[in-house]
C-alpha cells in the first residue's frame, strides 16, 4: 500500500469514495499480502490511508488456473500446474465479500464477466461465465451476494 500512501499527498475531496484493487498472492485468498500479519492488518492500513472516506473494492478475483506450483532446486523439475474447481472459485468470492461487507465497503467488482478463449492462460479463467457462455458455479454466489 506504499503506492497509495505516495498517491495521497493531499486531502481527498469530501464525499469522495476511495477505490482499491485487492488480488490474492496465489490461490489462498485469505493469506495477507507481504508485509502484513493478517487481512485485518491490511484493512487497518487501507482505512488509515483513506482517511475515513468510504471504500469500494473496484477489482478482485481468483482465476481457476493454471496456478504454477514452483518447487525449489533441485526439485524444480517437479514444477506443475494446479487448477481450482468452479466451487473453489465461488467459495473464494463468498469469503472475499465476507471480509469486506462487515467493514462497510460499498461494493465489490469481480474480475471478470467471462472467461477468455485461451484456457491454458491464467488471465483467461477468472470469469463468472465460461468462455462458451455457460454459467459457472460462481454465478449463484454472485446472485446471493447481490440479493
mmCIF file of N, CA and C in Angstrom:
data_model
loop_
_atom_site.group_PDB
_atom_site.id
_atom_site.type_symbol
_atom_site.label_atom_id
_atom_site.label_comp_id
_atom_site.label_asym_id
_atom_site.label_seq_id
_atom_site.Cartn_x
_atom_site.Cartn_y
_atom_site.Cartn_z
ATOM 1 N N UNK A 1 0.802 -1.190 0.000
ATOM 2 C CA UNK A 1 0.000 0.000 0.000
ATOM 3 C C UNK A 1 0.847 1.257 0.000
ATOM 4 N N UNK A 2 2.149 1.087 -0.121
ATOM 5 C CA UNK A 2 3.019 2.262 -0.163
ATOM 6 C C UNK A 2 2.661 3.179 -1.327
ATOM 7 N N UNK A 3 2.261 2.587 -2.464
ATOM 8 C CA UNK A 3 1.901 3.403 -3.631
ATOM 9 C C UNK A 3 0.721 4.307 -3.298
ATOM 10 N N UNK A 4 -0.247 3.780 -2.528
ATOM 11 C CA UNK A 4 -1.412 4.582 -2.159
ATOM 12 C C UNK A 4 -1.005 5.704 -1.218
ATOM 13 N N UNK A 5 -0.103 5.400 -0.313
ATOM 14 C CA UNK A 5 0.394 6.408 0.617
ATOM 15 C C UNK A 5 1.064 7.549 -0.148
ATOM 16 N N UNK A 6 1.841 7.215 -1.183
ATOM 17 C CA UNK A 6 2.502 8.244 -2.005
ATOM 18 C C UNK A 6 1.486 9.023 -2.837
ATOM 19 N N UNK A 7 0.454 8.333 -3.309
ATOM 20 C CA UNK A 7 -0.562 8.967 -4.135
ATOM 21 C C UNK A 7 -1.363 9.991 -3.337
ATOM 22 N N UNK A 8 -1.638 9.675 -2.100
ATOM 23 C CA UNK A 8 -2.481 10.536 -1.272
ATOM 24 C C UNK A 8 -1.657 11.647 -0.628
ATOM 25 N N UNK A 9 -1.018 12.430 -1.472
ATOM 26 C CA UNK A 9 -0.149 13.501 -0.996
ATOM 27 C C UNK A 9 -0.930 14.728 -0.553
ATOM 28 N N UNK A 10 -2.208 14.770 -0.871
ATOM 29 C CA UNK A 10 -3.044 15.891 -0.432
ATOM 30 C C UNK A 10 -4.395 15.341 -0.018
ATOM 31 N N UNK A 11 -5.216 16.187 0.505
ATOM 32 C CA UNK A 11 -6.510 15.740 1.010
ATOM 33 C C UNK A 11 -7.404 15.221 -0.111
ATOM 34 N N UNK A 12 -8.130 14.167 0.194
ATOM 35 C CA UNK A 12 -9.142 13.646 -0.716
ATOM 36 C C UNK A 12 -10.376 14.528 -0.537
ATOM 37 N N UNK A 13 -10.987 14.986 -1.631
ATOM 38 C CA UNK A 13 -12.164 15.853 -1.502
ATOM 39 C C UNK A 13 -13.278 15.190 -0.690
ATOM 40 N N UNK A 14 -13.973 15.983 0.078
ATOM 41 C CA UNK A 14 -15.091 15.492 0.887
ATOM 42 C C UNK A 14 -16.102 14.775 -0.001
ATOM 43 N N UNK A 15 -16.631 13.684 0.491
ATOM 44 C CA UNK A 15 -17.640 12.925 -0.240
ATOM 45 C C UNK A 15 -17.079 11.949 -1.252
ATOM 46 N N UNK A 16 -15.772 11.948 -1.445
ATOM 47 C CA UNK A 16 -15.150 11.021 -2.397
ATOM 48 C C UNK A 16 -15.195 9.595 -1.868
ATOM 49 N N UNK A 17 -15.211 8.669 -2.791
ATOM 50 C CA UNK A 17 -15.123 7.250 -2.462
ATOM 51 C C UNK A 17 -13.768 6.773 -2.963
ATOM 52 N N UNK A 18 -13.046 6.071 -2.119
ATOM 53 C CA UNK A 18 -11.726 5.561 -2.487
ATOM 54 C C UNK A 18 -11.888 4.142 -3.021
ATOM 55 N N UNK A 19 -11.441 3.930 -4.256
ATOM 56 C CA UNK A 19 -11.482 2.609 -4.863
ATOM 57 C C UNK A 19 -10.144 1.918 -4.708
ATOM 58 N N UNK A 20 -10.187 0.615 -4.572
ATOM 59 C CA UNK A 20 -8.948 -0.152 -4.453
ATOM 60 C C UNK A 20 -9.121 -1.522 -5.089
ATOM 61 N N UNK A 21 -8.016 -2.088 -5.564
ATOM 62 C CA UNK A 21 -7.965 -3.452 -6.090
ATOM 63 C C UNK A 21 -7.335 -4.323 -5.011
ATOM 64 N N UNK A 22 -7.775 -5.563 -4.926
ATOM 65 C CA UNK A 22 -7.137 -6.489 -3.998
ATOM 66 C C UNK A 22 -7.228 -7.892 -4.587
ATOM 67 N N UNK A 23 -6.084 -8.381 -5.061
ATOM 68 C CA UNK A 23 -5.982 -9.740 -5.578
ATOM 69 C C UNK A 23 -5.138 -10.565 -4.625
ATOM 70 N N UNK A 24 -5.431 -11.860 -4.513
ATOM 71 C CA UNK A 24 -4.608 -12.701 -3.651
ATOM 72 C C UNK A 24 -3.240 -12.970 -4.276
ATOM 73 N N UNK A 25 -2.296 -13.305 -3.433
ATOM 74 C CA UNK A 25 -0.996 -13.788 -3.904
ATOM 75 C C UNK A 25 -1.104 -15.298 -4.031
ATOM 76 N N UNK A 26 -1.426 -15.768 -5.215
ATOM 77 C CA UNK A 26 -1.618 -17.202 -5.412
ATOM 78 C C UNK A 26 -3.057 -17.605 -5.177
ATOM 79 N N UNK A 27 -3.237 -18.865 -4.819
ATOM 80 C CA UNK A 27 -4.587 -19.422 -4.702
ATOM 81 C C UNK A 27 -5.247 -19.144 -3.358
ATOM 82 N N UNK A 28 -4.473 -18.826 -2.332
ATOM 83 C CA UNK A 28 -5.014 -18.637 -0.987
ATOM 84 C C UNK A 28 -5.501 -17.204 -0.815
ATOM 85 N N UNK A 29 -6.807 -17.012 -0.928
ATOM 86 C CA UNK A 29 -7.368 -15.660 -0.853
ATOM 87 C C UNK A 29 -7.314 -15.081 0.555
ATOM 88 N N UNK A 30 -7.159 -15.917 1.556
ATOM 89 C CA UNK A 30 -7.158 -15.439 2.935
ATOM 90 C C UNK A 30 -5.768 -15.056 3.434
ATOM 91 N N UNK A 31 -4.759 -15.385 2.671
ATOM 92 C CA UNK A 31 -3.386 -15.064 3.064
ATOM 93 C C UNK A 31 -3.143 -13.564 2.872
ATOM 94 N N UNK A 32 -2.600 -12.897 3.889
ATOM 95 C CA UNK A 32 -2.338 -11.458 3.734
ATOM 96 C C UNK A 32 -1.201 -11.199 2.757
ATOM 97 N N UNK A 33 -1.206 -10.017 2.187
ATOM 98 C CA UNK A 33 -0.107 -9.617 1.310
ATOM 99 C C UNK A 33 1.177 -9.477 2.116
ATOM 100 N N UNK A 34 2.301 -9.523 1.409
ATOM 101 C CA UNK A 34 3.604 -9.371 2.054
ATOM 102 C C UNK A 34 3.639 -8.081 2.866
ATOM 103 N N UNK A 35 4.206 -8.165 4.052
ATOM 104 C CA UNK A 35 4.324 -7.001 4.914
ATOM 105 C C UNK A 35 3.181 -6.837 5.897
ATOM 106 N N UNK A 36 2.185 -7.715 5.825
ATOM 107 C CA UNK A 36 1.038 -7.650 6.728
ATOM 108 C C UNK A 36 0.907 -8.971 7.481
ATOM 109 N N UNK A 37 0.520 -8.873 8.753
ATOM 110 C CA UNK A 37 0.348 -10.082 9.557
ATOM 111 C C UNK A 37 -0.987 -10.780 9.290
ATOM 112 N N UNK A 38 -1.981 -10.028 8.830
ATOM 113 C CA UNK A 38 -3.321 -10.582 8.631
ATOM 114 C C UNK A 38 -4.089 -9.716 7.640
ATOM 115 N N UNK A 39 -5.229 -10.230 7.209
ATOM 116 C CA UNK A 39 -6.105 -9.433 6.352
ATOM 117 C C UNK A 39 -6.630 -8.230 7.130
ATOM 118 N N UNK A 40 -6.854 -8.380 8.430
ATOM 119 C CA UNK A 40 -7.285 -7.246 9.261
ATOM 120 C C UNK A 40 -6.218 -6.164 9.301
ATOM 121 N N UNK A 41 -4.967 -6.567 9.335
ATOM 122 C CA UNK A 41 -3.861 -5.606 9.314
ATOM 123 C C UNK A 41 -3.876 -4.831 7.991
ATOM 124 N N UNK A 42 -4.120 -5.534 6.879
ATOM 125 C CA UNK A 42 -4.255 -4.868 5.572
ATOM 126 C C UNK A 42 -5.379 -3.830 5.640
ATOM 127 N N UNK A 43 -6.531 -4.248 6.189
ATOM 128 C CA UNK A 43 -7.692 -3.371 6.275
ATOM 129 C C UNK A 43 -7.379 -2.122 7.086
ATOM 130 N N UNK A 44 -6.761 -2.305 8.231
ATOM 131 C CA UNK A 44 -6.452 -1.164 9.094
ATOM 132 C C UNK A 44 -5.567 -0.152 8.379
ATOM 133 N N UNK A 45 -4.593 -0.637 7.626
ATOM 134 C CA UNK A 45 -3.700 0.256 6.876
ATOM 135 C C UNK A 45 -4.469 0.976 5.768
ATOM 136 N N UNK A 46 -5.293 0.250 5.031
ATOM 137 C CA UNK A 46 -6.085 0.844 3.960
ATOM 138 C C UNK A 46 -7.036 1.902 4.510
ATOM 139 N N UNK A 47 -7.697 1.585 5.596
ATOM 140 C CA UNK A 47 -8.640 2.523 6.201
ATOM 141 C C UNK A 47 -7.924 3.791 6.674
ATOM 142 N N UNK A 48 -6.743 3.628 7.243
ATOM 143 C CA UNK A 48 -5.972 4.793 7.695
ATOM 144 C C UNK A 48 -5.587 5.673 6.511
ATOM 145 N N UNK A 49 -5.185 5.052 5.405
ATOM 146 C CA UNK A 49 -4.804 5.818 4.217
ATOM 147 C C UNK A 49 -5.999 6.536 3.601
ATOM 148 N N UNK A 50 -7.172 5.909 3.662
ATOM 149 C CA UNK A 50 -8.375 6.508 3.074
ATOM 150 C C UNK A 50 -8.911 7.657 3.920
ATOM 151 N N UNK A 51 -8.414 7.804 5.113
ATOM 152 C CA UNK A 51 -8.782 8.949 5.941
ATOM 153 C C UNK A 51 -10.254 9.058 6.268
ATOM 154 N N UNK A 52 -10.906 7.933 6.480
ATOM 155 C CA UNK A 52 -12.315 7.966 6.855
ATOM 156 C C UNK A 52 -13.283 7.989 5.686
ATOM 157 N N UNK A 53 -12.775 8.071 4.456
ATOM 158 C CA UNK A 53 -13.655 8.047 3.285
ATOM 159 C C UNK A 53 -14.190 6.638 3.065
ATOM 160 N N UNK A 54 -15.343 6.564 2.442
ATOM 161 C CA UNK A 54 -15.917 5.267 2.108
ATOM 162 C C UNK A 54 -15.038 4.574 1.074
ATOM 163 N N UNK A 55 -15.082 3.236 1.098
ATOM 164 C CA UNK A 55 -14.240 2.426 0.219
ATOM 165 C C UNK A 55 -15.087 1.538 -0.684
ATOM 166 N N UNK A 56 -14.568 1.285 -1.891
ATOM 167 C CA UNK A 56 -15.207 0.387 -2.850
ATOM 168 C C UNK A 56 -14.117 -0.505 -3.430
ATOM 169 N N UNK A 57 -14.304 -1.814 -3.330
ATOM 170 C CA UNK A 57 -13.353 -2.770 -3.902
ATOM 171 C C UNK A 57 -13.614 -2.825 -5.406
ATOM 172 N N UNK A 58 -12.836 -2.060 -6.157
ATOM 173 C CA UNK A 58 -13.098 -1.882 -7.583
ATOM 174 C C UNK A 58 -12.681 -3.073 -8.432
ATOM 175 N N UNK A 59 -11.839 -3.946 -7.896
ATOM 176 C CA UNK A 59 -11.469 -5.128 -8.672
ATOM 177 C C UNK A 59 -10.821 -6.170 -7.774
ATOM 178 N N UNK A 60 -11.334 -7.387 -7.883
ATOM 179 C CA UNK A 60 -10.742 -8.549 -7.232
ATOM 180 C C UNK A 60 -11.131 -9.771 -8.045
ATOM 181 N N UNK A 61 -10.565 -10.901 -7.741
ATOM 182 C CA UNK A 61 -10.901 -12.118 -8.459
ATOM 183 C C UNK A 61 -9.951 -13.240 -8.116
ATOM 184 N N UNK A 62 -10.273 -14.412 -8.626
ATOM 185 C CA UNK A 62 -9.415 -15.581 -8.476
ATOM 186 C C UNK A 62 -9.583 -16.437 -9.717
ATOM 187 N N UNK A 63 -8.503 -16.642 -10.419
ATOM 188 C CA UNK A 63 -8.521 -17.471 -11.618
ATOM 189 C C UNK A 63 -8.611 -18.943 -11.235
ATOM 190 N N UNK A 64 -9.263 -19.714 -12.085
ATOM 191 C CA UNK A 64 -9.274 -21.158 -11.876
ATOM 192 C C UNK A 64 -7.908 -21.761 -12.191
ATOM 193 N N UNK A 65 -7.094 -21.058 -12.930
ATOM 194 C CA UNK A 65 -5.751 -21.573 -13.213
ATOM 195 C C UNK A 65 -5.371 -21.350 -14.657
ATOM 196 N N UNK A 66 -4.219 -21.849 -15.018
ATOM 197 C CA UNK A 66 -3.336 -22.692 -14.220
ATOM 198 C C UNK A 66 -2.469 -21.878 -13.254
ATOM 199 N N UNK A 67 -2.446 -22.321 -11.999
ATOM 200 C CA UNK A 67 -1.573 -21.741 -10.989
ATOM 201 C C UNK A 67 -0.300 -22.572 -10.986
ATOM 202 N N UNK A 68 0.816 -21.920 -11.172
ATOM 203 C CA UNK A 68 2.106 -22.615 -11.248
ATOM 204 C C UNK A 68 2.623 -22.894 -9.842
ATOM 205 N N UNK A 69 2.829 -24.154 -9.540
ATOM 206 C CA UNK A 69 3.413 -24.553 -8.265
ATOM 207 C C UNK A 69 4.896 -24.768 -8.509
ATOM 208 N N UNK A 70 5.709 -23.902 -7.919
ATOM 209 C CA UNK A 70 7.155 -23.964 -8.132
ATOM 210 C C UNK A 70 7.825 -24.605 -6.929
ATOM 211 N N UNK A 71 8.692 -25.542 -7.219
ATOM 212 C CA UNK A 71 9.448 -26.207 -6.172
ATOM 213 C C UNK A 71 10.902 -25.732 -6.218
ATOM 214 N N UNK A 72 11.555 -25.690 -5.058
ATOM 215 C CA UNK A 72 12.943 -25.214 -5.026
ATOM 216 C C UNK A 72 13.904 -26.213 -5.660
ATOM 217 N N UNK A 73 15.037 -25.691 -6.097
ATOM 218 C CA UNK A 73 16.099 -26.542 -6.626
ATOM 219 C C UNK A 73 16.535 -27.502 -5.527
ATOM 220 N N UNK A 74 16.757 -28.744 -5.744
ATOM 221 C CA UNK A 74 16.881 -29.446 -7.018
ATOM 222 C C UNK A 74 15.580 -30.096 -7.484
ATOM 223 N N UNK A 75 14.468 -29.795 -6.811
ATOM 224 C CA UNK A 75 13.194 -30.422 -7.171
ATOM 225 C C UNK A 75 12.412 -29.625 -8.206
ATOM 226 N N UNK A 76 13.039 -28.609 -8.806
ATOM 227 C CA UNK A 76 12.325 -27.730 -9.735
ATOM 228 C C UNK A 76 11.763 -28.475 -10.939
ATOM 229 N N UNK A 77 12.311 -29.615 -11.256
ATOM 230 C CA UNK A 77 11.770 -30.393 -12.379
ATOM 231 C C UNK A 77 10.387 -30.948 -12.037
ATOM 232 N N UNK A 78 9.988 -30.847 -10.760
ATOM 233 C CA UNK A 78 8.660 -31.294 -10.346
ATOM 234 C C UNK A 78 7.617 -30.179 -10.391
ATOM 235 N N UNK A 79 8.003 -29.007 -10.909
ATOM 236 C CA UNK A 79 7.032 -27.914 -11.033
ATOM 237 C C UNK A 79 5.805 -28.407 -11.781
ATOM 238 N N UNK A 80 4.651 -27.896 -11.398
ATOM 239 C CA UNK A 80 3.422 -28.345 -12.052
ATOM 240 C C UNK A 80 2.373 -27.240 -12.026
ATOM 241 N N UNK A 81 1.373 -27.413 -12.847
ATOM 242 C CA UNK A 81 0.234 -26.504 -12.855
ATOM 243 C C UNK A 81 -0.878 -27.094 -12.001
ATOM 244 N N UNK A 82 -1.583 -26.222 -11.306
ATOM 245 C CA UNK A 82 -2.699 -26.650 -10.470
ATOM 246 C C UNK A 82 -3.919 -25.816 -10.853
ATOM 247 N N UNK A 83 -5.054 -26.460 -10.901
ATOM 248 C CA UNK A 83 -6.316 -25.792 -11.205
ATOM 249 C C UNK A 83 -7.225 -25.874 -9.990
ATOM 250 N N UNK A 84 -8.039 -24.861 -9.785
ATOM 251 C CA UNK A 84 -9.062 -24.940 -8.747
ATOM 252 C C UNK A 84 -10.407 -25.175 -9.427
ATOM 253 N N UNK A 85 -11.320 -25.754 -8.697
ATOM 254 C CA UNK A 85 -12.642 -26.052 -9.249
ATOM 255 C C UNK A 85 -13.502 -24.787 -9.288
ATOM 256 N N UNK A 86 -14.603 -24.884 -10.015
ATOM 257 C CA UNK A 86 -15.566 -23.785 -10.030
ATOM 258 C C UNK A 86 -16.094 -23.517 -8.625
ATOM 259 N N UNK A 87 -16.276 -24.574 -7.857
ATOM 260 C CA UNK A 87 -16.787 -24.430 -6.494
ATOM 261 C C UNK A 87 -15.775 -23.706 -5.600
ATOM 262 N N UNK A 88 -14.491 -23.992 -5.782
ATOM 263 C CA UNK A 88 -13.453 -23.295 -5.016
ATOM 264 C C UNK A 88 -13.406 -21.815 -5.389
ATOM 265 N N UNK A 89 -13.585 -21.528 -6.669
ATOM 266 C CA UNK A 89 -13.611 -20.137 -7.117
ATOM 267 C C UNK A 89 -14.813 -19.413 -6.501
ATOM 268 N N UNK A 90 -15.963 -20.074 -6.488
ATOM 269 C CA UNK A 90 -17.169 -19.484 -5.900
ATOM 270 C C UNK A 90 -16.989 -19.247 -4.401
ATOM 271 N N UNK A 91 -16.378 -20.197 -3.711
ATOM 272 C CA UNK A 91 -16.132 -20.044 -2.272
ATOM 273 C C UNK A 91 -15.198 -18.871 -2.010
ATOM 274 N N UNK A 92 -14.231 -18.663 -2.898
ATOM 275 C CA UNK A 92 -13.298 -17.539 -2.747
ATOM 276 C C UNK A 92 -14.041 -16.210 -2.835
ATOM 277 N N UNK A 93 -15.019 -16.115 -3.757
ATOM 278 C CA UNK A 93 -15.799 -14.881 -3.875
ATOM 279 C C UNK A 93 -16.584 -14.635 -2.592
ATOM 280 N N UNK A 94 -17.219 -15.671 -2.079
ATOM 281 C CA UNK A 94 -18.008 -15.525 -0.858
ATOM 282 C C UNK A 94 -17.126 -15.105 0.318
ATOM 283 N N UNK A 95 -15.948 -15.708 0.435
ATOM 284 C CA UNK A 95 -15.028 -15.353 1.522
ATOM 285 C C UNK A 95 -14.533 -13.919 1.386
ATOM 286 N N UNK A 96 -14.262 -13.516 0.158
ATOM 287 C CA UNK A 96 -13.764 -12.152 -0.056
ATOM 288 C C UNK A 96 -14.817 -11.127 0.371
ATOM 289 N N UNK A 97 -16.052 -11.345 -0.043
ATOM 290 C CA UNK A 97 -17.106 -10.398 0.322
ATOM 291 C C UNK A 97 -17.370 -10.442 1.828
ATOM 292 N N UNK A 98 -17.230 -11.616 2.445
ATOM 293 C CA UNK A 98 -17.427 -11.740 3.893
ATOM 294 C C UNK A 98 -16.390 -10.936 4.677
ATOM 295 N N UNK A 99 -15.258 -10.686 4.086
ATOM 296 C CA UNK A 99 -14.240 -9.843 4.728
ATOM 297 C C UNK A 99 -14.616 -8.372 4.609
ATOM 298 N N UNK A 100 -15.069 -7.955 3.439
ATOM 299 C CA UNK A 100 -15.262 -6.525 3.171
ATOM 300 C C UNK A 100 -16.617 -5.985 3.597
ATOM 301 N N UNK A 101 -17.682 -6.735 3.399
ATOM 302 C CA UNK A 101 -19.023 -6.211 3.697
ATOM 303 C C UNK A 101 -19.179 -5.752 5.151
ATOM 304 N N UNK A 102 -18.778 -6.555 6.149
ATOM 305 C CA UNK A 102 -18.954 -6.100 7.532
ATOM 306 C C UNK A 102 -18.142 -4.852 7.879
ATOM 307 N N UNK A 103 -17.146 -4.560 7.071
ATOM 308 C CA UNK A 103 -16.308 -3.386 7.318
ATOM 309 C C UNK A 103 -16.854 -2.136 6.626
ATOM 310 N N UNK A 104 -17.988 -2.280 5.958
ATOM 311 C CA UNK A 104 -18.627 -1.122 5.347
ATOM 312 C C UNK A 104 -18.183 -0.799 3.938
ATOM 313 N N UNK A 105 -17.443 -1.712 3.296
ATOM 314 C CA UNK A 105 -17.069 -1.488 1.898
ATOM 315 C C UNK A 105 -18.354 -1.479 1.072
ATOM 316 N N UNK A 106 -18.483 -0.487 0.210
ATOM 317 C CA UNK A 106 -19.743 -0.250 -0.503
ATOM 318 C C UNK A 106 -20.089 -1.316 -1.532
ATOM 319 N N UNK A 107 -19.095 -1.915 -2.153
ATOM 320 C CA UNK A 107 -19.352 -2.904 -3.184
ATOM 321 C C UNK A 107 -18.069 -3.577 -3.614
ATOM 322 N N UNK A 108 -18.228 -4.564 -4.497
ATOM 323 C CA UNK A 108 -17.095 -5.356 -4.961
ATOM 324 C C UNK A 108 -17.292 -5.674 -6.440
ATOM 325 N N UNK A 109 -16.273 -5.437 -7.238
ATOM 326 C CA UNK A 109 -16.298 -5.791 -8.653
ATOM 327 C C UNK A 109 -15.410 -7.008 -8.859
ATOM 328 N N UNK A 110 -15.997 -8.067 -9.401
ATOM 329 C CA UNK A 110 -15.257 -9.308 -9.639
ATOM 330 C C UNK A 110 -14.710 -9.302 -11.057
ATOM 331 N N UNK A 111 -13.421 -9.589 -11.170
ATOM 332 C CA UNK A 111 -12.790 -9.712 -12.478
ATOM 333 C C UNK A 111 -12.883 -11.176 -12.861
ATOM 334 N N UNK A 112 -13.536 -11.558 -13.816
ATOM 335 C CA UNK A 112 -14.157 -10.821 -14.884
ATOM 336 C C UNK A 112 -15.476 -11.466 -15.235
ATOM 337 N N UNK A 113 -16.200 -10.884 -16.172
ATOM 338 C CA UNK A 113 -17.523 -11.381 -16.543
ATOM 339 C C UNK A 113 -17.459 -12.757 -17.194
ATOM 340 N N UNK A 114 -16.547 -12.945 -18.147
ATOM 341 C CA UNK A 114 -16.495 -14.179 -18.943
ATOM 342 C C UNK A 114 -15.055 -14.621 -19.102
ATOM 343 N N UNK A 115 -14.839 -15.931 -19.045
ATOM 344 C CA UNK A 115 -13.509 -16.474 -19.314
ATOM 345 C C UNK A 115 -13.093 -16.151 -20.742
ATOM 346 N N UNK A 116 -11.794 -16.059 -20.947
ATOM 347 C CA UNK A 116 -11.260 -15.866 -22.291
ATOM 348 C C UNK A 116 -11.236 -17.182 -23.056
ATOM 349 N N UNK A 117 -10.766 -17.117 -24.280
ATOM 350 C CA UNK A 117 -10.773 -18.291 -25.147
ATOM 351 C C UNK A 117 -9.549 -19.184 -25.003
ATOM 352 N N UNK A 118 -8.501 -18.704 -24.340
ATOM 353 C CA UNK A 118 -7.281 -19.494 -24.219
ATOM 354 C C UNK A 118 -7.208 -20.090 -22.825
ATOM 355 N N UNK A 119 -7.701 -21.301 -22.682
ATOM 356 C CA UNK A 119 -7.871 -21.958 -21.392
ATOM 357 C C UNK A 119 -6.564 -22.155 -20.624
ATOM 358 N N UNK A 120 -5.441 -22.271 -21.325
ATOM 359 C CA UNK A 120 -4.161 -22.545 -20.666
ATOM 360 C C UNK A 120 -3.489 -21.298 -20.097
ATOM 361 N N UNK A 121 -4.153 -20.160 -20.142
ATOM 362 C CA UNK A 121 -3.589 -18.913 -19.635
ATOM 363 C C UNK A 121 -4.327 -18.493 -18.367
ATOM 364 N N UNK A 122 -3.581 -18.223 -17.313
ATOM 365 C CA UNK A 122 -4.141 -17.823 -16.024
ATOM 366 C C UNK A 122 -5.131 -16.667 -16.159
ATOM 367 N N UNK A 123 -4.808 -15.682 -16.980
ATOM 368 C CA UNK A 123 -5.652 -14.492 -17.109
ATOM 369 C C UNK A 123 -6.970 -14.754 -17.837
ATOM 370 N N UNK A 124 -7.117 -15.917 -18.429
ATOM 371 C CA UNK A 124 -8.332 -16.237 -19.177
ATOM 372 C C UNK A 124 -9.360 -17.032 -18.375
ATOM 373 N N UNK A 125 -9.146 -17.211 -17.077
ATOM 374 C CA UNK A 125 -10.003 -18.115 -16.310
ATOM 375 C C UNK A 125 -10.537 -17.519 -15.011
ATOM 376 N N UNK A 126 -10.784 -16.222 -15.013
ATOM 377 C CA UNK A 126 -11.336 -15.524 -13.853
ATOM 378 C C UNK A 126 -12.855 -15.405 -13.905
ATOM 379 N N UNK A 127 -13.465 -15.656 -15.030
ATOM 380 C CA UNK A 127 -14.850 -15.290 -15.279
ATOM 381 C C UNK A 127 -15.893 -15.972 -14.420
ATOM 382 N N UNK A 128 -17.068 -15.326 -14.353
ATOM 383 C CA UNK A 128 -18.218 -15.962 -13.715
ATOM 384 C C UNK A 128 -19.007 -16.779 -14.745
ATOM 385 N N UNK A 129 -18.689 -16.554 -16.017
ATOM 386 C CA UNK A 129 -19.220 -17.374 -17.103
ATOM 387 C C UNK A 129 -18.054 -18.016 -17.835
ATOM 388 N N UNK A 130 -18.253 -19.230 -18.310
ATOM 389 C CA UNK A 130 -17.230 -19.922 -19.089
ATOM 390 C C UNK A 130 -17.097 -19.256 -20.458
ATOM 391 N N UNK A 131 -16.039 -19.577 -21.163
ATOM 392 C CA UNK A 131 -15.796 -18.987 -22.483
ATOM 393 C C UNK A 131 -16.949 -19.267 -23.445
ATOM 394 N N UNK A 132 -17.628 -20.402 -23.275
ATOM 395 C CA UNK A 132 -18.752 -20.741 -24.152
ATOM 396 C C UNK A 132 -20.061 -20.068 -23.731
ATOM 397 N N UNK A 133 -20.017 -19.254 -22.670
ATOM 398 C CA UNK A 133 -21.198 -18.527 -22.217
ATOM 399 C C UNK A 133 -21.999 -19.226 -21.137
ATOM 400 N N UNK A 134 -21.663 -20.471 -20.836
ATOM 401 C CA UNK A 134 -22.386 -21.193 -19.784
ATOM 402 C C UNK A 134 -22.024 -20.658 -18.405
ATOM 403 N N UNK A 135 -23.011 -20.678 -17.512
ATOM 404 C CA UNK A 135 -22.778 -20.232 -16.142
ATOM 405 C C UNK A 135 -21.802 -21.161 -15.435
ATOM 406 N N UNK A 136 -20.962 -20.565 -14.604
ATOM 407 C CA UNK A 136 -20.097 -21.337 -13.723
ATOM 408 C C UNK A 136 -20.718 -21.304 -12.322
ATOM 409 N N UNK A 137 -20.202 -22.109 -11.420
ATOM 410 C CA UNK A 137 -20.748 -22.197 -10.058
ATOM 411 C C UNK A 137 -20.757 -20.840 -9.357
ATOM 412 N N UNK A 138 -19.845 -19.981 -9.731
ATOM 413 C CA UNK A 138 -19.705 -18.678 -9.083
ATOM 414 C C UNK A 138 -20.917 -17.766 -9.328
ATOM 415 N N UNK A 139 -21.702 -18.040 -10.363
ATOM 416 C CA UNK A 139 -22.877 -17.213 -10.665
ATOM 417 C C UNK A 139 -23.856 -17.229 -9.488
ATOM 418 N N UNK A 140 -24.096 -18.397 -8.902
ATOM 419 C CA UNK A 140 -25.012 -18.488 -7.756
ATOM 420 C C UNK A 140 -24.491 -17.686 -6.576
ATOM 421 N N UNK A 141 -23.192 -17.762 -6.338
ATOM 422 C CA UNK A 141 -22.588 -16.977 -5.253
ATOM 423 C C UNK A 141 -22.778 -15.498 -5.526
ATOM 424 N N UNK A 142 -22.548 -15.095 -6.762
ATOM 425 C CA UNK A 142 -22.713 -13.699 -7.163
ATOM 426 C C UNK A 142 -24.144 -13.235 -6.902
ATOM 427 N N UNK A 143 -25.114 -14.043 -7.284
ATOM 428 C CA UNK A 143 -26.526 -13.699 -7.057
ATOM 429 C C UNK A 143 -26.823 -13.585 -5.563
ATOM 430 N N UNK A 144 -26.279 -14.500 -4.766
ATOM 431 C CA UNK A 144 -26.519 -14.470 -3.316
ATOM 432 C C UNK A 144 -25.931 -13.226 -2.676
ATOM 433 N N UNK A 145 -24.806 -12.767 -3.171
ATOM 434 C CA UNK A 145 -24.190 -11.547 -2.644
ATOM 435 C C UNK A 145 -25.054 -10.337 -2.989
ATOM 436 N N UNK A 146 -25.615 -10.334 -4.191
ATOM 437 C CA UNK A 146 -26.418 -9.197 -4.636
ATOM 438 C C UNK A 146 -27.766 -9.111 -3.934
ATOM 439 N N UNK A 147 -28.308 -10.233 -3.564
ATOM 440 C CA UNK A 147 -29.673 -10.245 -3.010
ATOM 441 C C UNK A 147 -29.712 -10.164 -1.514
#
